[in-house]
PDB file of C-alpha atoms in Angstrom:
ATOM      1  CA  ASP A   1     -23.747  36.188   5.018  1.00 80.00           C
ATOM      2  CA  SER A   2     -24.505  33.702   1.623  1.00 84.00           C
ATOM      3  CA  GLY A   3     -22.329  30.441   3.478  1.00 91.00           C
ATOM      4  CA  VAL A   4     -19.284  30.428   1.054  1.00 95.00           C
ATOM      5  CA  THR A   5     -16.692  30.890   2.066  1.00 96.00           C
ATOM      6  CA  GLN A   6     -13.111  32.130  -0.494  1.00 97.00           C
ATOM      7  CA  THR A   7      -9.854  32.584   0.568  1.00 97.00           C
ATOM      8  CA  PRO A   8      -7.904  34.883   0.280  1.00 97.00           C
ATOM      9  CA  LYS A   9      -9.586  38.191   0.189  1.00 95.00           C
ATOM     10  CA  HIS A  10      -7.264  39.323  -1.447  1.00 96.00           C
ATOM     11  CA  LEU A  11      -3.835  38.466  -3.359  1.00 97.00           C
ATOM     12  CA  ILE A  12      -1.068  40.879  -5.042  1.00 97.00           C
ATOM     13  CA  THR A  13       1.639  38.830  -6.902  1.00 97.00           C
ATOM     14  CA  ALA A  14       3.805  38.938 -10.256  1.00 97.00           C
ATOM     15  CA  THR A  15       3.295  38.689 -14.088  1.00 97.00           C
ATOM     16  CA  GLY A  16       4.595  34.310 -14.292  1.00 97.00           C
ATOM     17  CA  GLN A  17       3.173  33.466 -11.363  1.00 97.00           C
ATOM     18  CA  ARG A  18       0.987  30.569 -10.296  1.00 98.00           C
ATOM     19  CA  VAL A  19      -1.858  31.086  -7.330  1.00 98.00           C
ATOM     20  CA  THR A  20      -4.854  28.843  -5.715  1.00 98.00           C
ATOM     21  CA  LEU A  21      -8.154  30.378  -4.482  1.00 98.00           C
ATOM     22  CA  ARG A  22     -10.229  28.151  -2.574  1.00 98.00           C
ATOM     23  CA  CYS A  23     -13.406  28.086  -2.041  1.00 98.00           C
ATOM     24  CA  SER A  24     -15.680  26.135   0.465  1.00 98.00           C
ATOM     25  CA  PRO A  25     -19.398  26.094  -0.866  1.00 96.00           C
ATOM     26  CA  ARG A  26     -22.006  26.459   1.976  1.00 94.00           C
ATOM     27  CA  SER A  27     -23.082  23.421   3.713  1.00 93.00           C
ATOM     28  CA  GLY A  28     -25.118  20.932   1.866  1.00 90.00           C
ATOM     29  CA  ASP A  29     -23.932  22.083  -1.611  1.00 92.00           C
ATOM     30  CA  LEU A  30     -22.946  20.031  -3.893  1.00 92.00           C
ATOM     31  CA  SER A  31     -22.207  22.643  -6.958  1.00 92.00           C
ATOM     32  CA  VAL A  32     -19.568  24.434  -6.997  1.00 95.00           C
ATOM     33  CA  TYR A  33     -19.189  27.828  -9.968  1.00 94.00           C
ATOM     34  CA  TRP A  34     -15.932  29.997 -10.728  1.00 96.00           C
ATOM     35  CA  TYR A  35     -17.192  33.146 -12.109  1.00 95.00           C
ATOM     36  CA  GLN A  36     -14.279  35.768 -13.049  1.00 96.00           C
ATOM     37  CA  GLN A  37     -15.260  39.982 -13.013  1.00 93.00           C
ATOM     38  CA  SER A  38     -13.347  42.351 -14.676  1.00 91.00           C
ATOM     39  CA  LEU A  39     -14.021  45.730 -15.829  1.00 85.00           C
ATOM     40  CA  ASP A  40     -13.447  45.412 -19.250  1.00 84.00           C
ATOM     41  CA  GLN A  41     -15.021  41.621 -19.243  1.00 84.00           C
ATOM     42  CA  GLY A  42     -17.695  42.244 -16.583  1.00 87.00           C
ATOM     43  CA  LEU A  43     -19.121  38.962 -15.058  1.00 90.00           C
ATOM     44  CA  GLN A  44     -17.903  35.983 -17.234  1.00 92.00           C
ATOM     45  CA  PHE A  45     -18.568  32.190 -16.039  1.00 91.00           C
ATOM     46  CA  LEU A  46     -15.415  30.140 -15.644  1.00 95.00           C
ATOM     47  CA  ILE A  47     -15.779  26.519 -14.858  1.00 94.00           C
ATOM     48  CA  GLN A  48     -18.877  24.544 -12.626  1.00 92.00           C
ATOM     49  CA  TYR A  49     -18.334  20.954 -10.461  1.00 93.00           C
ATOM     50  CA  TYR A  50     -20.801  19.052  -9.188  1.00 91.00           C
ATOM     51  CA  ASN A  51     -19.856  16.690  -6.660  1.00 92.00           C
ATOM     52  CA  GLY A  52     -16.184  16.272  -7.801  1.00 94.00           C
ATOM     53  CA  GLU A  53     -16.798  16.208 -11.393  1.00 93.00           C
ATOM     54  CA  GLU A  54     -16.357  19.335 -13.807  1.00 92.00           C
ATOM     55  CA  ARG A  55     -20.263  19.530 -15.545  1.00 88.00           C
ATOM     56  CA  ALA A  56     -20.113  23.234 -17.186  1.00 87.00           C
ATOM     57  CA  LYS A  57     -17.618  25.137 -19.508  1.00 89.00           C
ATOM     58  CA  GLY A  58     -17.165  28.856 -20.289  1.00 89.00           C
ATOM     59  CA  ASN A  59     -14.521  31.002 -21.294  1.00 82.00           C
ATOM     60  CA  ILE A  60     -11.445  29.224 -19.693  1.00 92.00           C
ATOM     61  CA  LEU A  61      -8.214  29.895 -20.257  1.00 93.00           C
ATOM     62  CA  GLU A  62      -5.858  26.902 -20.789  1.00 95.00           C
ATOM     63  CA  ARG A  63      -3.764  28.879 -17.782  1.00 96.00           C
ATOM     64  CA  PHE A  64      -6.747  28.354 -15.506  1.00 97.00           C
ATOM     65  CA  SER A  65      -7.734  25.061 -13.863  1.00 96.00           C
ATOM     66  CA  ALA A  66      -9.698  23.655 -11.324  1.00 97.00           C
ATOM     67  CA  GLN A  67     -11.213  21.075  -9.492  1.00 97.00           C
ATOM     68  CA  GLN A  68     -13.492  20.477  -6.313  1.00 97.00           C
ATOM     69  CA  PHE A  69     -12.289  17.745  -3.627  1.00 97.00           C
ATOM     70  CA  PRO A  70     -14.057  14.658  -1.647  1.00 96.00           C
ATOM     71  CA  ASP A  71     -15.039  17.186   1.022  1.00 95.00           C
ATOM     72  CA  LEU A  72     -16.681  19.670  -1.486  1.00 96.00           C
ATOM     73  CA  HIS A  73     -14.362  22.494  -1.319  1.00 97.00           C
ATOM     74  CA  SER A  74     -13.062  23.813  -4.729  1.00 98.00           C
ATOM     75  CA  GLU A  75      -9.542  25.617  -5.620  1.00 98.00           C
ATOM     76  CA  LEU A  76      -8.847  27.750  -8.710  1.00 98.00           C
ATOM     77  CA  ASN A  77      -5.209  27.878 -10.266  1.00 98.00           C
ATOM     78  CA  LEU A  78      -4.260  30.509 -12.155  1.00 98.00           C
ATOM     79  CA  SER A  79      -1.149  29.958 -13.838  1.00 97.00           C
ATOM     80  CA  SER A  80       1.816  31.975 -15.729  1.00 97.00           C
ATOM     81  CA  LEU A  81      -0.343  34.885 -14.429  1.00 97.00           C
ATOM     82  CA  GLU A  82      -0.507  38.218 -16.612  1.00 97.00           C
ATOM     83  CA  LEU A  83      -1.594  41.737 -16.081  1.00 96.00           C
ATOM     84  CA  GLY A  84      -4.732  41.358 -17.555  1.00 94.00           C
ATOM     85  CA  ASP A  85      -5.642  38.788 -14.742  1.00 96.00           C
ATOM     86  CA  SER A  86      -6.129  40.677 -12.612  1.00 97.00           C
ATOM     87  CA  ALA A  87      -9.901  40.541 -11.331  1.00 96.00           C
ATOM     88  CA  LEU A  88     -12.256  39.812  -8.935  1.00 95.00           C
ATOM     89  CA  TYR A  89     -12.868  35.886  -8.852  1.00 97.00           C
ATOM     90  CA  PHE A  90     -16.140  34.218  -7.258  1.00 96.00           C
ATOM     91  CA  CYS A  91     -17.316  30.903  -6.280  1.00 96.00           C
ATOM     92  CA  ALA A  92     -20.415  30.005  -6.220  1.00 94.00           C
ATOM     93  CA  SER A  93     -22.493  27.137  -4.403  1.00 93.00           C
ATOM     94  CA  SER A  94     -25.742  25.272  -5.037  1.00 90.00           C
ATOM     95  CA  LEU A  95     -27.764  22.308  -4.270  1.00 84.00           C
ATOM     96  CA  ARG A  96     -27.856  21.133  -7.701  1.00 73.00           C
ATOM     97  CA  PRO A  97     -26.423  22.387 -10.544  1.00 66.00           C
ATOM     98  CA  SER A  98     -29.311  23.548 -12.811  1.00 61.00           C
ATOM     99  CA  SER A  99     -31.845  26.048 -11.779  1.00 52.00           C
ATOM    100  CA  GLY A 100     -35.644  26.286 -11.378  1.00 51.00           C
ATOM    101  CA  GLY A 101     -36.312  25.944  -7.764  1.00 52.00           C
ATOM    102  CA  LEU A 102     -35.349  27.323  -4.441  1.00 51.00           C
ATOM    103  CA  ASP A 103     -32.718  24.010  -3.940  1.00 52.00           C
ATOM    104  CA  TYR A 104     -30.945  25.472  -7.058  1.00 72.00           C
ATOM    105  CA  GLU A 105     -29.983  29.212  -6.293  1.00 80.00           C
ATOM    106  CA  GLN A 106     -26.604  29.918  -6.268  1.00 87.00           C
ATOM    107  CA  TYR A 107     -25.054  31.615  -3.740  1.00 90.00           C
ATOM    108  CA  PHE A 108     -22.471  33.945  -4.398  1.00 92.00           C
ATOM    109  CA  GLY A 109     -19.285  34.476  -1.950  1.00 94.00           C
ATOM    110  CA  PRO A 110     -17.263  37.818  -1.092  1.00 92.00           C
ATOM    111  CA  GLY A 111     -14.479  36.924  -3.619  1.00 95.00           C
ATOM    112  CA  THR A 112     -11.141  36.977  -4.012  1.00 97.00           C
ATOM    113  CA  ARG A 113      -9.544  39.899  -5.979  1.00 96.00           C
ATOM    114  CA  LEU A 114      -6.257  39.068  -7.302  1.00 97.00           C
ATOM    115  CA  THR A 115      -3.677  41.874  -8.562  1.00 97.00           C
ATOM    116  CA  VAL A 116      -1.110  40.981 -11.202  1.00 97.00           C
ATOM    117  CA  THR A 117       2.036  44.317 -10.945  1.00 96.00           C
TER     118      THR A 117
ATOM    119  CA  GLY B   1     -23.474  33.346 -28.639  1.00 68.00           C
ATOM    120  CA  ASN B   2     -26.714  34.375 -25.997  1.00 78.00           C
ATOM    121  CA  SER B   3     -26.375  37.613 -24.498  1.00 88.00           C
ATOM    122  CA  VAL B   4     -27.798  39.683 -22.012  1.00 93.00           C
ATOM    123  CA  THR B   5     -27.664  43.018 -22.306  1.00 94.00           C
ATOM    124  CA  GLN B   6     -28.640  46.108 -19.494  1.00 93.00           C
ATOM    125  CA  MET B   7     -29.101  49.295 -20.000  1.00 84.00           C
ATOM    126  CA  GLU B   8     -26.591  51.862 -19.566  1.00 80.00           C
ATOM    127  CA  GLY B   9     -25.166  53.053 -16.166  1.00 84.00           C
ATOM    128  CA  PRO B  10     -24.937  55.169 -13.750  1.00 94.00           C
ATOM    129  CA  VAL B  11     -28.439  55.533 -12.871  1.00 96.00           C
ATOM    130  CA  THR B  12     -28.493  58.775 -10.196  1.00 97.00           C
ATOM    131  CA  LEU B  13     -31.908  58.879  -8.203  1.00 97.00           C
ATOM    132  CA  SER B  14     -33.563  60.766  -5.368  1.00 97.00           C
ATOM    133  CA  GLU B  15     -34.977  58.705  -2.838  1.00 97.00           C
ATOM    134  CA  GLU B  16     -39.008  57.776  -3.570  1.00 96.00           C
ATOM    135  CA  ALA B  17     -37.981  58.055  -6.778  1.00 97.00           C
ATOM    136  CA  PHE B  18     -39.341  55.486  -9.490  1.00 97.00           C
ATOM    137  CA  LEU B  19     -36.606  53.104 -10.766  1.00 97.00           C
ATOM    138  CA  THR B  20     -36.517  51.137 -14.545  1.00 97.00           C
ATOM    139  CA  ILE B  21     -33.656  49.289 -15.500  1.00 97.00           C
ATOM    140  CA  ASN B  22     -33.852  47.762 -18.461  1.00 97.00           C
ATOM    141  CA  CYS B  23     -32.498  44.294 -19.673  1.00 97.00           C
ATOM    142  CA  THR B  24     -33.280  42.192 -22.965  1.00 96.00           C
ATOM    143  CA  TYR B  25     -31.777  38.811 -23.381  1.00 93.00           C
ATOM    144  CA  THR B  26     -30.973  36.585 -26.194  1.00 89.00           C
ATOM    145  CA  ALA B  27     -31.114  33.141 -25.210  1.00 76.00           C
ATOM    146  CA  THR B  28     -33.531  30.548 -27.655  1.00 74.00           C
ATOM    147  CA  GLY B  29     -36.249  28.564 -25.928  1.00 76.00           C
ATOM    148  CA  TYR B  30     -37.253  29.292 -21.959  1.00 80.00           C
ATOM    149  CA  PRO B  31     -34.241  30.329 -20.415  1.00 86.00           C
ATOM    150  CA  SER B  32     -34.306  31.350 -16.453  1.00 88.00           C
ATOM    151  CA  LEU B  33     -33.810  35.237 -15.606  1.00 91.00           C
ATOM    152  CA  PHE B  34     -32.337  36.436 -12.473  1.00 93.00           C
ATOM    153  CA  TRP B  35     -31.608  39.745 -11.220  1.00 96.00           C
ATOM    154  CA  TYR B  36     -29.198  40.006  -9.083  1.00 95.00           C
ATOM    155  CA  VAL B  37     -27.614  42.676  -6.984  1.00 96.00           C
ATOM    156  CA  GLN B  38     -24.258  43.316  -5.684  1.00 93.00           C
ATOM    157  CA  TYR B  39     -23.615  45.658  -2.752  1.00 92.00           C
ATOM    158  CA  PRO B  40     -20.094  47.816  -1.889  1.00 87.00           C
ATOM    159  CA  GLY B  41     -17.319  44.818  -0.951  1.00 82.00           C
ATOM    160  CA  GLU B  42     -19.806  41.755  -1.217  1.00 85.00           C
ATOM    161  CA  GLY B  43     -20.606  39.333  -3.781  1.00 87.00           C
ATOM    162  CA  LEU B  44     -23.628  38.966  -5.208  1.00 91.00           C
ATOM    163  CA  GLN B  45     -27.175  38.247  -3.705  1.00 92.00           C
ATOM    164  CA  LEU B  46     -29.983  37.114  -5.834  1.00 91.00           C
ATOM    165  CA  LEU B  47     -32.916  39.507  -6.171  1.00 95.00           C
ATOM    166  CA  LEU B  48     -35.651  37.813  -7.669  1.00 95.00           C
ATOM    167  CA  LYS B  49     -35.975  35.083 -10.606  1.00 92.00           C
ATOM    168  CA  ALA B  50     -38.205  33.926 -12.753  1.00 91.00           C
ATOM    169  CA  THR B  51     -38.419  30.889 -14.362  1.00 87.00           C
ATOM    170  CA  LYS B  52     -41.036  31.023 -17.621  1.00 87.00           C
ATOM    171  CA  ALA B  53     -43.239  33.263 -19.554  1.00 90.00           C
ATOM    172  CA  ASP B  54     -45.527  35.698 -17.851  1.00 94.00           C
ATOM    173  CA  ASP B  55     -43.811  35.154 -14.572  1.00 93.00           C
ATOM    174  CA  LYS B  56     -43.161  37.862 -12.124  1.00 96.00           C
ATOM    175  CA  GLY B  57     -40.306  37.692  -9.811  1.00 95.00           C
ATOM    176  CA  SER B  58     -40.694  40.217  -6.568  1.00 96.00           C
ATOM    177  CA  ASN B  59     -38.313  40.927  -3.764  1.00 95.00           C
ATOM    178  CA  LYS B  60     -37.890  43.918  -1.159  1.00 95.00           C
ATOM    179  CA  GLY B  61     -40.082  46.226  -3.869  1.00 96.00           C
ATOM    180  CA  PHE B  62     -38.500  45.170  -7.036  1.00 98.00           C
ATOM    181  CA  GLU B  63     -40.227  43.504  -9.442  1.00 98.00           C
ATOM    182  CA  ALA B  64     -39.506  41.893 -13.070  1.00 98.00           C
ATOM    183  CA  THR B  65     -41.992  39.966 -15.492  1.00 97.00           C
ATOM    184  CA  TYR B  66     -40.445  37.621 -18.009  1.00 95.00           C
ATOM    185  CA  ARG B  67     -42.043  38.737 -21.058  1.00 95.00           C
ATOM    186  CA  LYS B  68     -41.046  36.206 -24.140  1.00 91.00           C
ATOM    187  CA  GLU B  69     -42.796  38.534 -26.969  1.00 92.00           C
ATOM    188  CA  THR B  70     -39.790  41.233 -26.216  1.00 94.00           C
ATOM    189  CA  THR B  71     -37.115  39.186 -24.583  1.00 93.00           C
ATOM    190  CA  SER B  72     -37.264  41.250 -22.088  1.00 95.00           C
ATOM    191  CA  PHE B  73     -36.574  41.473 -17.565  1.00 97.00           C
ATOM    192  CA  HIS B  74     -36.499  44.967 -16.837  1.00 97.00           C
ATOM    193  CA  LEU B  75     -36.240  45.545 -12.873  1.00 98.00           C
ATOM    194  CA  GLU B  76     -38.921  48.270 -11.368  1.00 98.00           C
ATOM    195  CA  LYS B  77     -39.234  49.461  -8.005  1.00 98.00           C
ATOM    196  CA  GLY B  78     -41.566  51.825  -7.139  1.00 96.00           C
ATOM    197  CA  SER B  79     -40.207  54.062  -4.556  1.00 96.00           C
ATOM    198  CA  VAL B  80     -36.224  53.532  -4.096  1.00 97.00           C
ATOM    199  CA  GLN B  81     -34.102  54.578  -0.775  1.00 97.00           C
ATOM    200  CA  VAL B  82     -30.261  55.077  -0.433  1.00 96.00           C
ATOM    201  CA  SER B  83     -30.019  51.001   0.699  1.00 95.00           C
ATOM    202  CA  ASP B  84     -30.664  50.175  -2.820  1.00 97.00           C
ATOM    203  CA  SER B  85     -27.512  51.934  -3.939  1.00 96.00           C
ATOM    204  CA  ALA B  86     -25.662  48.655  -5.387  1.00 96.00           C
ATOM    205  CA  VAL B  87     -24.767  47.140  -8.848  1.00 95.00           C
ATOM    206  CA  TYR B  88     -27.807  45.327 -10.405  1.00 97.00           C
ATOM    207  CA  PHE B  89     -27.289  42.173 -12.839  1.00 95.00           C
ATOM    208  CA  CYS B  90     -29.722  40.786 -15.240  1.00 96.00           C
ATOM    209  CA  ALA B  91     -28.590  37.160 -15.788  1.00 93.00           C
ATOM    210  CA  GLN B  92     -30.204  33.894 -18.068  1.00 91.00           C
ATOM    211  CA  GLU B  93     -29.843  30.219 -17.434  1.00 85.00           C
ATOM    212  CA  GLU B  94     -30.592  27.917 -19.974  1.00 72.00           C
ATOM    213  CA  GLY B  95     -31.998  24.734 -19.202  1.00 64.00           C
ATOM    214  CA  THR B  96     -29.206  22.605 -20.681  1.00 64.00           C
ATOM    215  CA  SER B  97     -26.612  24.574 -19.155  1.00 62.00           C
ATOM    216  CA  TYR B  98     -26.338  22.926 -15.865  1.00 65.00           C
ATOM    217  CA  GLY B  99     -26.222  26.305 -14.106  1.00 73.00           C
ATOM    218  CA  LYS B 100     -24.168  28.312 -16.077  1.00 81.00           C
ATOM    219  CA  LEU B 101     -25.175  32.165 -15.394  1.00 87.00           C
ATOM    220  CA  THR B 102     -24.977  34.664 -18.643  1.00 89.00           C
ATOM    221  CA  PHE B 103     -24.486  37.799 -17.120  1.00 92.00           C
ATOM    222  CA  GLY B 104     -25.216  41.780 -18.345  1.00 93.00           C
ATOM    223  CA  GLN B 105     -22.514  44.348 -18.030  1.00 92.00           C
ATOM    224  CA  GLY B 106     -24.480  45.500 -14.669  1.00 93.00           C
ATOM    225  CA  THR B 107     -25.982  48.546 -13.855  1.00 95.00           C
ATOM    226  CA  ILE B 108     -24.922  50.759 -10.850  1.00 95.00           C
ATOM    227  CA  LEU B 109     -27.643  52.537  -8.841  1.00 96.00           C
ATOM    228  CA  THR B 110     -26.994  55.449  -6.624  1.00 97.00           C
ATOM    229  CA  VAL B 111     -29.726  57.072  -4.893  1.00 97.00           C
ATOM    230  CA  HIS B 112     -29.605  60.375  -3.000  1.00 96.00           C
ATOM    231  CA  PRO B 113     -31.483  61.648  -0.137  1.00 95.00           C
TER     232      PRO B 113
END
């Protein structure tokens, strides 16, 4: 158990809908990352927050948005869903936002599997 | 852009066989390099890492050496077990990327008794 929790575990919804994925980082971690894992694109970085502020952005679609709240949990909002958005969405957390030392290791949650029908 | 390339899978081995999974990266500068493992139905776990050239990361019998001259970080294990069956991801993080990881496509490893 990494200490990172994600809800829900599974989500099935229809095209055009909007969903919210939730992530609670490990206790004490200030940085949260979102990744998308799909069969055709592999594992891709979406966005990162540190202590409530956006720090880095990857290949995140404009239909997607995220935020990190004062209690450090994060939500990823996906809107106008398309079939191609079906994927496993991972959240990861780390103490600080850069690598190098043990404190900066990213711990991954179990993921939310989104199926768009 | 920067990328990570892993050897194509799946890889199927017998127990106690030697394992090599190749990984090369294209980042400029001196990225940190990682191997993550994903067991069925679980999230990714950090297996090992190296942060500078010639560093060797090791954990649970797995090893990988950061080779700047060949831009490689190949994963090796001398004797695999059935419990090593999983998907293995090579990843890089550039020093200026605030923790953004770029992953390879993943290599599925199946170990038979």
